JSON list of C-alpha atoms in Angstrom, two decimals:
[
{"chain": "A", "resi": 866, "resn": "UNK", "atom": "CA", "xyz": [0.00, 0.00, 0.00]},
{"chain": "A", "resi": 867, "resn": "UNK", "atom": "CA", "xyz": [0.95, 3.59, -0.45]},
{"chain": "A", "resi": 868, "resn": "UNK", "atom": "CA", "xyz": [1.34, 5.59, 2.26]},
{"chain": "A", "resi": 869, "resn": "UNK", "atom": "CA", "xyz": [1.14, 9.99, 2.02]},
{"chain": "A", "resi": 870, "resn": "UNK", "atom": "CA", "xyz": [4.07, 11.56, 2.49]},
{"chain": "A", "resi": 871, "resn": "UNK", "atom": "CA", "xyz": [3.13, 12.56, 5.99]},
{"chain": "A", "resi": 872, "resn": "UNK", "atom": "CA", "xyz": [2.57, 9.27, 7.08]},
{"chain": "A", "resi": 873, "resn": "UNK", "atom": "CA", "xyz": [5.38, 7.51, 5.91]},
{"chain": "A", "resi": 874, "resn": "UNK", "atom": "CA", "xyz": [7.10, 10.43, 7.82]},
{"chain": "A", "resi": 875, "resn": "UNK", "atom": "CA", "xyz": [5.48, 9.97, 10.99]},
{"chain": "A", "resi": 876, "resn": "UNK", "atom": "CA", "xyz": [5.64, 5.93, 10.54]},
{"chain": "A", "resi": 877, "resn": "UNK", "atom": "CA", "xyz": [9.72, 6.66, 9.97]},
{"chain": "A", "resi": 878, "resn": "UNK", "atom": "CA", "xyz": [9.43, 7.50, 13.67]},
{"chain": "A", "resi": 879, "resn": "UNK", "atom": "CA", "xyz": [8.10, 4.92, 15.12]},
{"chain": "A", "resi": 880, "resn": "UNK", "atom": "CA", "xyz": [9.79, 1.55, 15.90]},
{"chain": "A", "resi": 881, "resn": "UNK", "atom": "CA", "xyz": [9.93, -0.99, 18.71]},
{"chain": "A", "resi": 882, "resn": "UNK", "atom": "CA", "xyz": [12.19, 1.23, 20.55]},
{"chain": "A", "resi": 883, "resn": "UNK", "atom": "CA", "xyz": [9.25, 4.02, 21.10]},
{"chain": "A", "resi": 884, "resn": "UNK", "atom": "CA", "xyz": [7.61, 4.16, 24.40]},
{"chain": "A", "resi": 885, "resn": "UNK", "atom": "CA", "xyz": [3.55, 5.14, 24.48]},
{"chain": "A", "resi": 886, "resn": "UNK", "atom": "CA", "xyz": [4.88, 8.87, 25.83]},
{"chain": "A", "resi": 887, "resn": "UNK", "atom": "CA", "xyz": [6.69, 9.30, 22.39]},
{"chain": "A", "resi": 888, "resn": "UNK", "atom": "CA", "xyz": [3.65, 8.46, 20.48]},
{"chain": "A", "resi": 889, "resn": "UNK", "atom": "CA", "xyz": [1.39, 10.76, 22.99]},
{"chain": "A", "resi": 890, "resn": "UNK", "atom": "CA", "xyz": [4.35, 13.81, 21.91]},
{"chain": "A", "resi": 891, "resn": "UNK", "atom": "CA", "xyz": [4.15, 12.69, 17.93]},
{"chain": "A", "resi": 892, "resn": "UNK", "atom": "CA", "xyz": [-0.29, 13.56, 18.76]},
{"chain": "A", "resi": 893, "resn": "UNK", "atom": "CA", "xyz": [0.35, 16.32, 20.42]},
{"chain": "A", "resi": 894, "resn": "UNK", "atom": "CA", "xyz": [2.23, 17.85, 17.32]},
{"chain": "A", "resi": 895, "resn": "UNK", "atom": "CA", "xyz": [-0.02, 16.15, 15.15]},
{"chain": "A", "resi": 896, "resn": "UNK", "atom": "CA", "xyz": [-3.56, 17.46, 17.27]},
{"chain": "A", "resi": 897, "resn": "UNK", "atom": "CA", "xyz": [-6.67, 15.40, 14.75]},
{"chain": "A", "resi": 898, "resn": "UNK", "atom": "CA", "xyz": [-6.39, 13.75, 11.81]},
{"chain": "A", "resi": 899, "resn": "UNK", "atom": "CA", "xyz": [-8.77, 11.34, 10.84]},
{"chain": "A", "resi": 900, "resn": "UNK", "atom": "CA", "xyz": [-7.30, 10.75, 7.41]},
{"chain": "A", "resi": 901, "resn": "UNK", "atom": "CA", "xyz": [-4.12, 10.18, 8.79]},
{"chain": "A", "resi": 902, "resn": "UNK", "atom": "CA", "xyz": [-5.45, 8.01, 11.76]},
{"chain": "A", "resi": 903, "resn": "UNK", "atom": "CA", "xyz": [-6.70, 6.02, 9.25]},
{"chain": "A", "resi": 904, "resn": "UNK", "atom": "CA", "xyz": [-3.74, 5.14, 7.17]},
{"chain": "A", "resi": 905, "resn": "UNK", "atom": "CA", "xyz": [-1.65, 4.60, 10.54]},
{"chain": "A", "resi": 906, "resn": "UNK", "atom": "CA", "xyz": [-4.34, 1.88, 11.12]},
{"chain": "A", "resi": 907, "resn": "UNK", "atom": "CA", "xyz": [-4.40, 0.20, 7.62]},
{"chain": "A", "resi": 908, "resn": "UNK", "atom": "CA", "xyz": [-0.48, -0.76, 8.41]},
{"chain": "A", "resi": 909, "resn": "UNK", "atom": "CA", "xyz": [-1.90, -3.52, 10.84]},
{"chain": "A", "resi": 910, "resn": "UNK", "atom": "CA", "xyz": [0.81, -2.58, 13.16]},
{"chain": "A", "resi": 911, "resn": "UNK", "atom": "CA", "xyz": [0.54, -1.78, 16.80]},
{"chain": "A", "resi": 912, "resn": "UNK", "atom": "CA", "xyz": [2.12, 1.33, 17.33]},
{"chain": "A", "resi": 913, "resn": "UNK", "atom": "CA", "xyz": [0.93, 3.13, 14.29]},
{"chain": "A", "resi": 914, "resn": "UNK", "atom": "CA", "xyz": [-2.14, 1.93, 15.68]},
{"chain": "A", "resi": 915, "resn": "UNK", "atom": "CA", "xyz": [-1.87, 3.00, 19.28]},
{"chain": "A", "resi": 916, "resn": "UNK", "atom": "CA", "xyz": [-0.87, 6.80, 17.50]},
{"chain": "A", "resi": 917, "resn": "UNK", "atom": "CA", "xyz": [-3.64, 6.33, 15.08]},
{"chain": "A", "resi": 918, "resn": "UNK", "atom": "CA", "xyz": [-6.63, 5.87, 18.14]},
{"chain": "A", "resi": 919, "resn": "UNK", "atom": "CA", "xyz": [-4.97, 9.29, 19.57]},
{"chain": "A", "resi": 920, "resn": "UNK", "atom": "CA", "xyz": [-5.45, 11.13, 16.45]},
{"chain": "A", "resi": 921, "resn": "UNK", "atom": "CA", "xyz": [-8.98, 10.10, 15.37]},
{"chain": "A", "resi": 922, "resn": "UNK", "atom": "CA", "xyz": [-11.85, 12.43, 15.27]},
{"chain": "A", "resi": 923, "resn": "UNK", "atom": "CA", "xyz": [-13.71, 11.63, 17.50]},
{"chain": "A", "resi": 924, "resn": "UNK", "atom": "CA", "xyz": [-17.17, 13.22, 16.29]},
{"chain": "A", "resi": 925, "resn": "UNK", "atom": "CA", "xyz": [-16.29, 10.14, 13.13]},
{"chain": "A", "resi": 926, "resn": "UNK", "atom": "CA", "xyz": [-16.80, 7.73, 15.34]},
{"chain": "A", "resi": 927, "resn": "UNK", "atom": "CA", "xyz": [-19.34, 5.85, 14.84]},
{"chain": "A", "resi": 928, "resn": "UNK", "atom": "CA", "xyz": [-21.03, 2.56, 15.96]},
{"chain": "A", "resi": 929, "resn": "UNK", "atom": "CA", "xyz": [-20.18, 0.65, 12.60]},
{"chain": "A", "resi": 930, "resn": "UNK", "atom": "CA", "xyz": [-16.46, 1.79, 12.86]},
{"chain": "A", "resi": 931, "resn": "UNK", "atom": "CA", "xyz": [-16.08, 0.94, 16.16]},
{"chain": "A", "resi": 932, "resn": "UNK", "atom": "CA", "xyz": [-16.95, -2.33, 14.66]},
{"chain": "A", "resi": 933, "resn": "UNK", "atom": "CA", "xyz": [-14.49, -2.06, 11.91]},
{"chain": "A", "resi": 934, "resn": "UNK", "atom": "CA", "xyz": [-11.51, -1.67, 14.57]},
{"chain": "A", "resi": 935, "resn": "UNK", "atom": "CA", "xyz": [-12.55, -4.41, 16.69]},
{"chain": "A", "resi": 936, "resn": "UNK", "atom": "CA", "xyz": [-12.69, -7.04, 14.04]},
{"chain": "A", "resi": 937, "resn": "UNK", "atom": "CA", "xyz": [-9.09, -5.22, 13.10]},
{"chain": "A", "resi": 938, "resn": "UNK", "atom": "CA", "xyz": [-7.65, -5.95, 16.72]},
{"chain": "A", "resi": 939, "resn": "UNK", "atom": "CA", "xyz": [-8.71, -9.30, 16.05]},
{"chain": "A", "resi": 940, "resn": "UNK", "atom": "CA", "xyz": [-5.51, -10.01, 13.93]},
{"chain": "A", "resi": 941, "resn": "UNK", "atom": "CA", "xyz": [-2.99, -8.62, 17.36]},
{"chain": "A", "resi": 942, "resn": "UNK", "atom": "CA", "xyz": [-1.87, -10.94, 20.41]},
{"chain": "A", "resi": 943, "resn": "UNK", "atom": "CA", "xyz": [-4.23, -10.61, 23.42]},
{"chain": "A", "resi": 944, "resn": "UNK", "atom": "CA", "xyz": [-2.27, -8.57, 25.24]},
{"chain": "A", "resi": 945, "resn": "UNK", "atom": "CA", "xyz": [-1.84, -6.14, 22.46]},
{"chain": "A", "resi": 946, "resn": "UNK", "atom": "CA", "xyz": [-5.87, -6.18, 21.97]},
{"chain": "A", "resi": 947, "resn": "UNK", "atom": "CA", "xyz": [-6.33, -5.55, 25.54]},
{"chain": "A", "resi": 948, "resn": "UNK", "atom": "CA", "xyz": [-4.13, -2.97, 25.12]},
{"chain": "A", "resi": 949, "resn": "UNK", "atom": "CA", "xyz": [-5.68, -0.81, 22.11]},
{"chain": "A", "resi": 950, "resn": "UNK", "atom": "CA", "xyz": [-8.98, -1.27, 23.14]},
{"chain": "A", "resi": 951, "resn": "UNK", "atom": "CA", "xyz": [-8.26, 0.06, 26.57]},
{"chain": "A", "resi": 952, "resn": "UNK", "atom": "CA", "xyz": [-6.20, 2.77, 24.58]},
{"chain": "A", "resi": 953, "resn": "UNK", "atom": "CA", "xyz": [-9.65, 3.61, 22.47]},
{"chain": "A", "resi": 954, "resn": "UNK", "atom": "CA", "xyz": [-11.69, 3.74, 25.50]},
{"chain": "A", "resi": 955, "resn": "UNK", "atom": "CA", "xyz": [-9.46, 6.33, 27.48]},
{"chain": "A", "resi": 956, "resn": "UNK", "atom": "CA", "xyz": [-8.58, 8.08, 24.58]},
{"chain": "A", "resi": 957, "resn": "UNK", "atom": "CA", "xyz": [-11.86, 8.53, 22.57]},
{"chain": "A", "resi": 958, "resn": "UNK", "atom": "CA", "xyz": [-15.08, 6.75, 23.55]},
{"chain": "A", "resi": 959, "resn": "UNK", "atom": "CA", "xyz": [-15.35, 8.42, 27.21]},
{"chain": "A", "resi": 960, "resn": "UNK", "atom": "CA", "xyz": [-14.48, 12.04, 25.66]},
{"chain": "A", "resi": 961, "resn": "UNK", "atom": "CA", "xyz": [-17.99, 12.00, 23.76]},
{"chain": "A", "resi": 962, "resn": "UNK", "atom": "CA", "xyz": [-21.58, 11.74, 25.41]},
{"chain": "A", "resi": 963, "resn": "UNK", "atom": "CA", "xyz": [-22.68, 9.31, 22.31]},
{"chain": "A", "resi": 964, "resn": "UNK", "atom": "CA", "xyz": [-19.53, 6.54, 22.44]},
{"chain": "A", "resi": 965, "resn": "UNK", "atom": "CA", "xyz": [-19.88, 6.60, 26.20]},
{"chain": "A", "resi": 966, "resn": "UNK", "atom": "CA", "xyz": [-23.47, 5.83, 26.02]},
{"chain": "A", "resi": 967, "resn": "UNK", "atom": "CA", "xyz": [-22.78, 3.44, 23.18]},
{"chain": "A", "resi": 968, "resn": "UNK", "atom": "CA", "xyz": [-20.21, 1.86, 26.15]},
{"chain": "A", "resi": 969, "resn": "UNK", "atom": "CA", "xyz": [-23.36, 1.39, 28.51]},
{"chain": "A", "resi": 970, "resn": "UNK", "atom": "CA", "xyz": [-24.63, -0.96, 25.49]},
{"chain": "A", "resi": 971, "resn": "UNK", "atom": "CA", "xyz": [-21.87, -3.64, 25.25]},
{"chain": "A", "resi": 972, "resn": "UNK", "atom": "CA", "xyz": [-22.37, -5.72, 28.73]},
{"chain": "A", "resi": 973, "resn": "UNK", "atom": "CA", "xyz": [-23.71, -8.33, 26.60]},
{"chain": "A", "resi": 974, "resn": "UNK", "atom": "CA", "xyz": [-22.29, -7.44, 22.87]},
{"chain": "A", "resi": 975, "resn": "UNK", "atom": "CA", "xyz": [-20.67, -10.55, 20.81]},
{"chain": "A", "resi": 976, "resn": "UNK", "atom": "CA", "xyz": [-16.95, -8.99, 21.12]},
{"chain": "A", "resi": 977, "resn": "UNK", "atom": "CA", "xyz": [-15.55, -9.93, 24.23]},
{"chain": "A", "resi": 978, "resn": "UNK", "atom": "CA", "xyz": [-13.44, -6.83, 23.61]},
{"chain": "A", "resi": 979, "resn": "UNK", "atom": "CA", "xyz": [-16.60, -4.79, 23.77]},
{"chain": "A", "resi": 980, "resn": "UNK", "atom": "CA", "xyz": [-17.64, -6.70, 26.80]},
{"chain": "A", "resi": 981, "resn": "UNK", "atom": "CA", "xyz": [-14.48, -6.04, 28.47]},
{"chain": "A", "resi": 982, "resn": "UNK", "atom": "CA", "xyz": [-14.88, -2.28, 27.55]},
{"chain": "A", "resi": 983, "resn": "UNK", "atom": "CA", "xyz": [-18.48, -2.05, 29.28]},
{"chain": "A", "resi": 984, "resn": "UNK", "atom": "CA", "xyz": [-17.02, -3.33, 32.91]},
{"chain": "A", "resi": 985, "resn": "UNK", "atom": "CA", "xyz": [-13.74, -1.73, 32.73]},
{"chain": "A", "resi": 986, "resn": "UNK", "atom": "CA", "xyz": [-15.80, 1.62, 31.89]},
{"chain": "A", "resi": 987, "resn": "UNK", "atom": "CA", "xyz": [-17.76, 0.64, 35.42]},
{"chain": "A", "resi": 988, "resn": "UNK", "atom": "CA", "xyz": [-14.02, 0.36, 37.00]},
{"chain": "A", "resi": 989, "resn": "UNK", "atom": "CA", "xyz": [-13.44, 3.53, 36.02]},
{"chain": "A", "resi": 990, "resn": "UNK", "atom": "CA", "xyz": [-16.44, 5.28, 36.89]},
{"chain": "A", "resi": 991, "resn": "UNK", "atom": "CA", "xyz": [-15.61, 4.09, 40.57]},
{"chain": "A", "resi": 992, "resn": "UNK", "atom": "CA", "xyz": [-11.76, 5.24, 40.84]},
{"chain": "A", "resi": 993, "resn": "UNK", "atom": "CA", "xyz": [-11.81, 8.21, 38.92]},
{"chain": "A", "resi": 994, "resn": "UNK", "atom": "CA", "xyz": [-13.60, 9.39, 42.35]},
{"chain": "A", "resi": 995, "resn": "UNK", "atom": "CA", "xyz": [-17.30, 10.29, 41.12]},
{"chain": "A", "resi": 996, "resn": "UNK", "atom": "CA", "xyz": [-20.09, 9.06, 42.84]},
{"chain": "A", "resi": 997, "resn": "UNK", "atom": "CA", "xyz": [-20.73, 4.99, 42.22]},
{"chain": "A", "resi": 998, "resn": "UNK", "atom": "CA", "xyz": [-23.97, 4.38, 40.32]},
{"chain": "A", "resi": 999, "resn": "UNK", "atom": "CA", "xyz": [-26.66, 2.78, 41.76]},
{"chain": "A", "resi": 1000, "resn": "UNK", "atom": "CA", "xyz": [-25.96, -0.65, 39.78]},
{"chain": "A", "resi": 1001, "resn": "UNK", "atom": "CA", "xyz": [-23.32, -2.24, 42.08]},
{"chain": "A", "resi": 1002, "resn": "UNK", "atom": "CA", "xyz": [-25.46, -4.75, 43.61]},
{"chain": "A", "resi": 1003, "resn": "UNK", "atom": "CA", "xyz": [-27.03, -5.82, 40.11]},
{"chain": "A", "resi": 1004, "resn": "UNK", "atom": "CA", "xyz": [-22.91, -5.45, 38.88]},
{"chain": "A", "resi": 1005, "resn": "UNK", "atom": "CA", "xyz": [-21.91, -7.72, 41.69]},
{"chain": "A", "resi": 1006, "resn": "UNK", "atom": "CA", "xyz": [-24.86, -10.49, 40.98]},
{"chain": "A", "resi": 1007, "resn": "UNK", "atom": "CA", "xyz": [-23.45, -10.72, 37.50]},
{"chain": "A", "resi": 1008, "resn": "UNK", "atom": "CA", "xyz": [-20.08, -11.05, 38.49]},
{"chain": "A", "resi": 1009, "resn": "UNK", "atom": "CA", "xyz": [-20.58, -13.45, 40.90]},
{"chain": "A", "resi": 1010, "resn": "UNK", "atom": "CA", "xyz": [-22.59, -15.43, 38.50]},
{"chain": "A", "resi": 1011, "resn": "UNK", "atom": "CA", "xyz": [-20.24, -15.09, 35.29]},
{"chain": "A", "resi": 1012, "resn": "UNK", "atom": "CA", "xyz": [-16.87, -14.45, 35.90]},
{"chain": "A", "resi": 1013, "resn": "UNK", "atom": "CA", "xyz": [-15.61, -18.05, 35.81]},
{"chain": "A", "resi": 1014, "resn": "UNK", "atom": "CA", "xyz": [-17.27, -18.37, 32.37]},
{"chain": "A", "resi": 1015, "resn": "UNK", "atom": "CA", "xyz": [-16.02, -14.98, 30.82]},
{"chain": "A", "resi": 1016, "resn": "UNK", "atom": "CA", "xyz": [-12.78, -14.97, 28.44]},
{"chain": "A", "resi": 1017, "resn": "UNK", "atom": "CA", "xyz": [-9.96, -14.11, 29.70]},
{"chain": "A", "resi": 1018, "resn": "UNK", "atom": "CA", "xyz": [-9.88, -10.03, 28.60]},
{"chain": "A", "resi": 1019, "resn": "UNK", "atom": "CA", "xyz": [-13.66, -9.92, 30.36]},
{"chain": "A", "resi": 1020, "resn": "UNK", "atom": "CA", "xyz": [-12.79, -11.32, 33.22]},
{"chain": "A", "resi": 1021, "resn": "UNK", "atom": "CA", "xyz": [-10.13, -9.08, 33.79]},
{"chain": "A", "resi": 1022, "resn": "UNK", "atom": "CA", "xyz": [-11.96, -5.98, 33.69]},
{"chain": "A", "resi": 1023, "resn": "UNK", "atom": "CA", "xyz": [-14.86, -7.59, 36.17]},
{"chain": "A", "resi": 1024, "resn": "UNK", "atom": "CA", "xyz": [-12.53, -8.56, 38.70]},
{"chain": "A", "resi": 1025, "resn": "UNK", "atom": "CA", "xyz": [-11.11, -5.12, 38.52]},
{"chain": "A", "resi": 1026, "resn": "UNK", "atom": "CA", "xyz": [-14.61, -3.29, 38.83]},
{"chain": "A", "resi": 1027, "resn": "UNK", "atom": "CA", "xyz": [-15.13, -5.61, 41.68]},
{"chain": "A", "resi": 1028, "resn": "UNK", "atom": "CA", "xyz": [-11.88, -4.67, 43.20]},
{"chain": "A", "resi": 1029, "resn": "UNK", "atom": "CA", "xyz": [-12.73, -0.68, 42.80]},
{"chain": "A", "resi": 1030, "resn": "UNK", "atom": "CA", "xyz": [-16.26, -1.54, 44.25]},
{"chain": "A", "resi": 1031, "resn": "UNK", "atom": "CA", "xyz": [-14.43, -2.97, 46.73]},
{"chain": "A", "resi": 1032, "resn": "UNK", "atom": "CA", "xyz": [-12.13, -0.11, 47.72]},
{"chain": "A", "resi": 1033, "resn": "UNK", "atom": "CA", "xyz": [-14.96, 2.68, 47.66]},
{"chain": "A", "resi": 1034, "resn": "UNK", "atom": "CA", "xyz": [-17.97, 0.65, 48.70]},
{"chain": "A", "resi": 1035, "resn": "UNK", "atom": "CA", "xyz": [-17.63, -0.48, 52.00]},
{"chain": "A", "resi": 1036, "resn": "UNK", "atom": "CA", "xyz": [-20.86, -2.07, 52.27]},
{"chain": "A", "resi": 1037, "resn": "UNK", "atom": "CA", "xyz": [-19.77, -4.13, 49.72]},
{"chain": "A", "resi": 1038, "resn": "UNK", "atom": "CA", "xyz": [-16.43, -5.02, 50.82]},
{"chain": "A", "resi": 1039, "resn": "UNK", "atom": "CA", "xyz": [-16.84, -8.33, 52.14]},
{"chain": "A", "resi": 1040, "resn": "UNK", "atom": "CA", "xyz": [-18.48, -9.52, 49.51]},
{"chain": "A", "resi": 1041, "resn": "UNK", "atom": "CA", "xyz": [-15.69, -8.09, 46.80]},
{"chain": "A", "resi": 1042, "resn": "UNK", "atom": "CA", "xyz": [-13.14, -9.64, 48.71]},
{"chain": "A", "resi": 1043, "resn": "UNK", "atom": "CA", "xyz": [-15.07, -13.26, 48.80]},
{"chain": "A", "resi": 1044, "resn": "UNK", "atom": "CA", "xyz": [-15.40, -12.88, 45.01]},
{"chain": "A", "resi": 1045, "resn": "UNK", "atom": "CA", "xyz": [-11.57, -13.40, 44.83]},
{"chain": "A", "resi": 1046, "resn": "UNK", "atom": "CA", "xyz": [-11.46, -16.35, 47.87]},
{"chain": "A", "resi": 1047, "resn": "UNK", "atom": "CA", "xyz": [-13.74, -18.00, 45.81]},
{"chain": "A", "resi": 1048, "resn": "UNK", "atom": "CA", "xyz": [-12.70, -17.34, 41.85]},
{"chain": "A", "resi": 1049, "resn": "UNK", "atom": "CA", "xyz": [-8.78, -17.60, 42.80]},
{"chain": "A", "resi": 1050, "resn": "UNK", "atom": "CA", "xyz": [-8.11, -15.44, 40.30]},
{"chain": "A", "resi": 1051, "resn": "UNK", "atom": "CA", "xyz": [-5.02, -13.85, 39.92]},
{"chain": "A", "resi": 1052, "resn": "UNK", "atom": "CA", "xyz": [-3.76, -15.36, 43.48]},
{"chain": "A", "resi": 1053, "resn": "UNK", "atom": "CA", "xyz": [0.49, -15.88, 43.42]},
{"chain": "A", "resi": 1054, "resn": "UNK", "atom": "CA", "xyz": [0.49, -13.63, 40.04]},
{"chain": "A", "resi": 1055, "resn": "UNK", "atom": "CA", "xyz": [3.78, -12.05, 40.31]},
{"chain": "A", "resi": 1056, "resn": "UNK", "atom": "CA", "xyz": [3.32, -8.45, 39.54]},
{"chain": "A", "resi": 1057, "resn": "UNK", "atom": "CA", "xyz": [5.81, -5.26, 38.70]},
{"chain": "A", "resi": 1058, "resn": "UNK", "atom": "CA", "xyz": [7.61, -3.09, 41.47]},
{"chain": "A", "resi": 1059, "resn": "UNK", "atom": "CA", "xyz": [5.38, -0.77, 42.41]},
{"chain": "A", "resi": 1060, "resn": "UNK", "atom": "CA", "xyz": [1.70, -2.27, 41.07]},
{"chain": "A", "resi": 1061, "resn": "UNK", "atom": "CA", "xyz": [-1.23, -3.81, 42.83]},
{"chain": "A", "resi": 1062, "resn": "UNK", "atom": "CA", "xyz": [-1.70, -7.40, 42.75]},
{"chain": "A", "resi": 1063, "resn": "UNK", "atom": "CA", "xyz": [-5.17, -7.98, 40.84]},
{"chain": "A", "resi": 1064, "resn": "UNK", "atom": "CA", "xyz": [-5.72, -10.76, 43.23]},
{"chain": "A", "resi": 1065, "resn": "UNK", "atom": "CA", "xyz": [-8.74, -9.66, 45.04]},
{"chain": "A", "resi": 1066, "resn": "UNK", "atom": "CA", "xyz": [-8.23, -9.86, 49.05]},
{"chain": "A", "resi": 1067, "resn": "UNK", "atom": "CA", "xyz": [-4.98, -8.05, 48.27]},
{"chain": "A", "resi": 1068, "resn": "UNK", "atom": "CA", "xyz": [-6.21, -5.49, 45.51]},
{"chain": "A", "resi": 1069, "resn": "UNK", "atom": "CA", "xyz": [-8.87, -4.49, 48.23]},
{"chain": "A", "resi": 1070, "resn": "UNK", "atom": "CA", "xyz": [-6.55, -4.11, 51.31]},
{"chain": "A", "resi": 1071, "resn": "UNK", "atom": "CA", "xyz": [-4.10, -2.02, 49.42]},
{"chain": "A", "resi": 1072, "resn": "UNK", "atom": "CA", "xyz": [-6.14, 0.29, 47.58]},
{"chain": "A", "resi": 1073, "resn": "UNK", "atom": "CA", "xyz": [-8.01, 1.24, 50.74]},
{"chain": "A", "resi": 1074, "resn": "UNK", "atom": "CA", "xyz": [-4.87, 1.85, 52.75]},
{"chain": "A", "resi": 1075, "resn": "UNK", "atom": "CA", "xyz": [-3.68, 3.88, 50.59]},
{"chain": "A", "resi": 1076, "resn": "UNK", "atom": "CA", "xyz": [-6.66, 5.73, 50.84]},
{"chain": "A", "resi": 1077, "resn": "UNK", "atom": "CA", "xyz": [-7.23, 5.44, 54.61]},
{"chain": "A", "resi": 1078, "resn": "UNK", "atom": "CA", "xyz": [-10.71, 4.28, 53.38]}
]
C-alpha cells in the first residue's frame, strides 16, 4: 500500500524502541487527523495503531467503525488487543456523550473486547472518584454469577470493577473480597515493582490503605 508523504514520515518514527509517551508527543504535534489516523491503522501494526486511536476524530466515530476496529484488533496478540482497546476507551469513547453511552450498550455485545470495555468503563467510573452508580449490587450479581465463564480479557476488567467496588464501597467489601477467595483469580500472580496485585483480598486491602478508606 501507499502511504502519504506525511505518514510515511510519521511511521519513519516509530519503531519498537518508542515508548507510548513518544507516540502521545508525535499527537500532540499532530492534534486530529482522521485521514491520517486512518492510514496509521491500515499498516496492521501496533504502534501506528496506538498513535492512530490518539489522532482520530472523534465526532467520526461511529457505531459501525467501532466495529471495523474491533474485528481489526482481532488479527494482534491478546495482550496487544487488551491494550488498544483500553487505549480507544481512554482516549476517545469516554471524551464523547454518544460513544460513552454506546459503552453502557456492550455488557452483553458478541466482542468480548466490547464486553471487556463495558465493565472496565464501570471500573473507572468508581476510581476516577465520582459518585458509584446505583448498579453495584445488580454489577456484583453478575459477576458473581459469570466471571468463571467470561474470556480471559472480560474477566479481567470484572474482577477489577469488583476490586474498585471494593475499595470505595464499603458495604460491599466483604463480599468483593469473597469474590476473589472464591474465583482464585489472579492469586500468586507475580506483579511489577510498584503495582497492585489484581488478586482480590490483596487489591482491596491495598487500595483502601492507601486511601485510609
Amino acid at each position: 500500500m501507499k502511504f502519504s508523504s506525511n505518514a510515511e514520515n510519521i511511521l519513519g518514527q516509530i519503531n519498537t524502541q518508542t515508548k507510548l509517551g513518544d507516540l502521545r508527543k508525535i499527537a500532540k504535534d499532530i492534534k486530529k487527523d482522521h485521514e491520517l489516523a486512518l492510514e496509521l491503522w491500515s499498516t496492521g501494526r501496533f504502534f501506528p495503531r496506538l498513535l492512530a486511536i490518539l489522532i482520530l476524530d472523534n465526532k467520526r466515530i461511529s457505531e459501525d467503525f467501532i466495529n471495523e476496529l474491533d474485528r481489526d484488533m482481532q488479527s494482534h496478540p491478546l495482550d496487544e488487543r487488551n491494550q488498544l482497546i483500553d487505549w480507544l476507551m481512554a482516549n476517545q469513547l469516554t471524551k464523547d456523550k454518544k460513544t460513552i453511552a454506546l459503552i453502557g450498550s456492550w455488557e452483553n455485545n458478541s466482542s468480548a473486547l466490547l464486553r471487556r470495555i463495558f465493565w472496565y468503563y464501570q471500573a473507572r467510573l468508581r476510581w476516577m472518584g465520582q459518585t458509584p452508580p446505583a448498579n453495584t449490587s445488580e454489577l456484583l450479581n453478575k459477576i458473581e454469577t459469570n466471571i468463571v465463564k467470561e474470556k480471559p480479557e472480560v474477566q479481567w476488567a470484572m474482577n477489577f470493577t469488583a476490586g474498585w467496588i471494593g475499595v470505595f464501597e464499603k458495604q460491599y467489601r466483604n463480599r468483593c473480597v469473597t469474590i476473589g477467595e472464591k474465583t482464585g483469580l489472579y492469586k500468586g500472580d507475580m506483579v511489577s515493582k510498584g503495582c497492585t496485585p489484581d488478586y482480590l483480598p490483596e487489591f482491596i486491602a491495598i487500595e483502601s490503605n492507601k486511601r485510609n478508606l
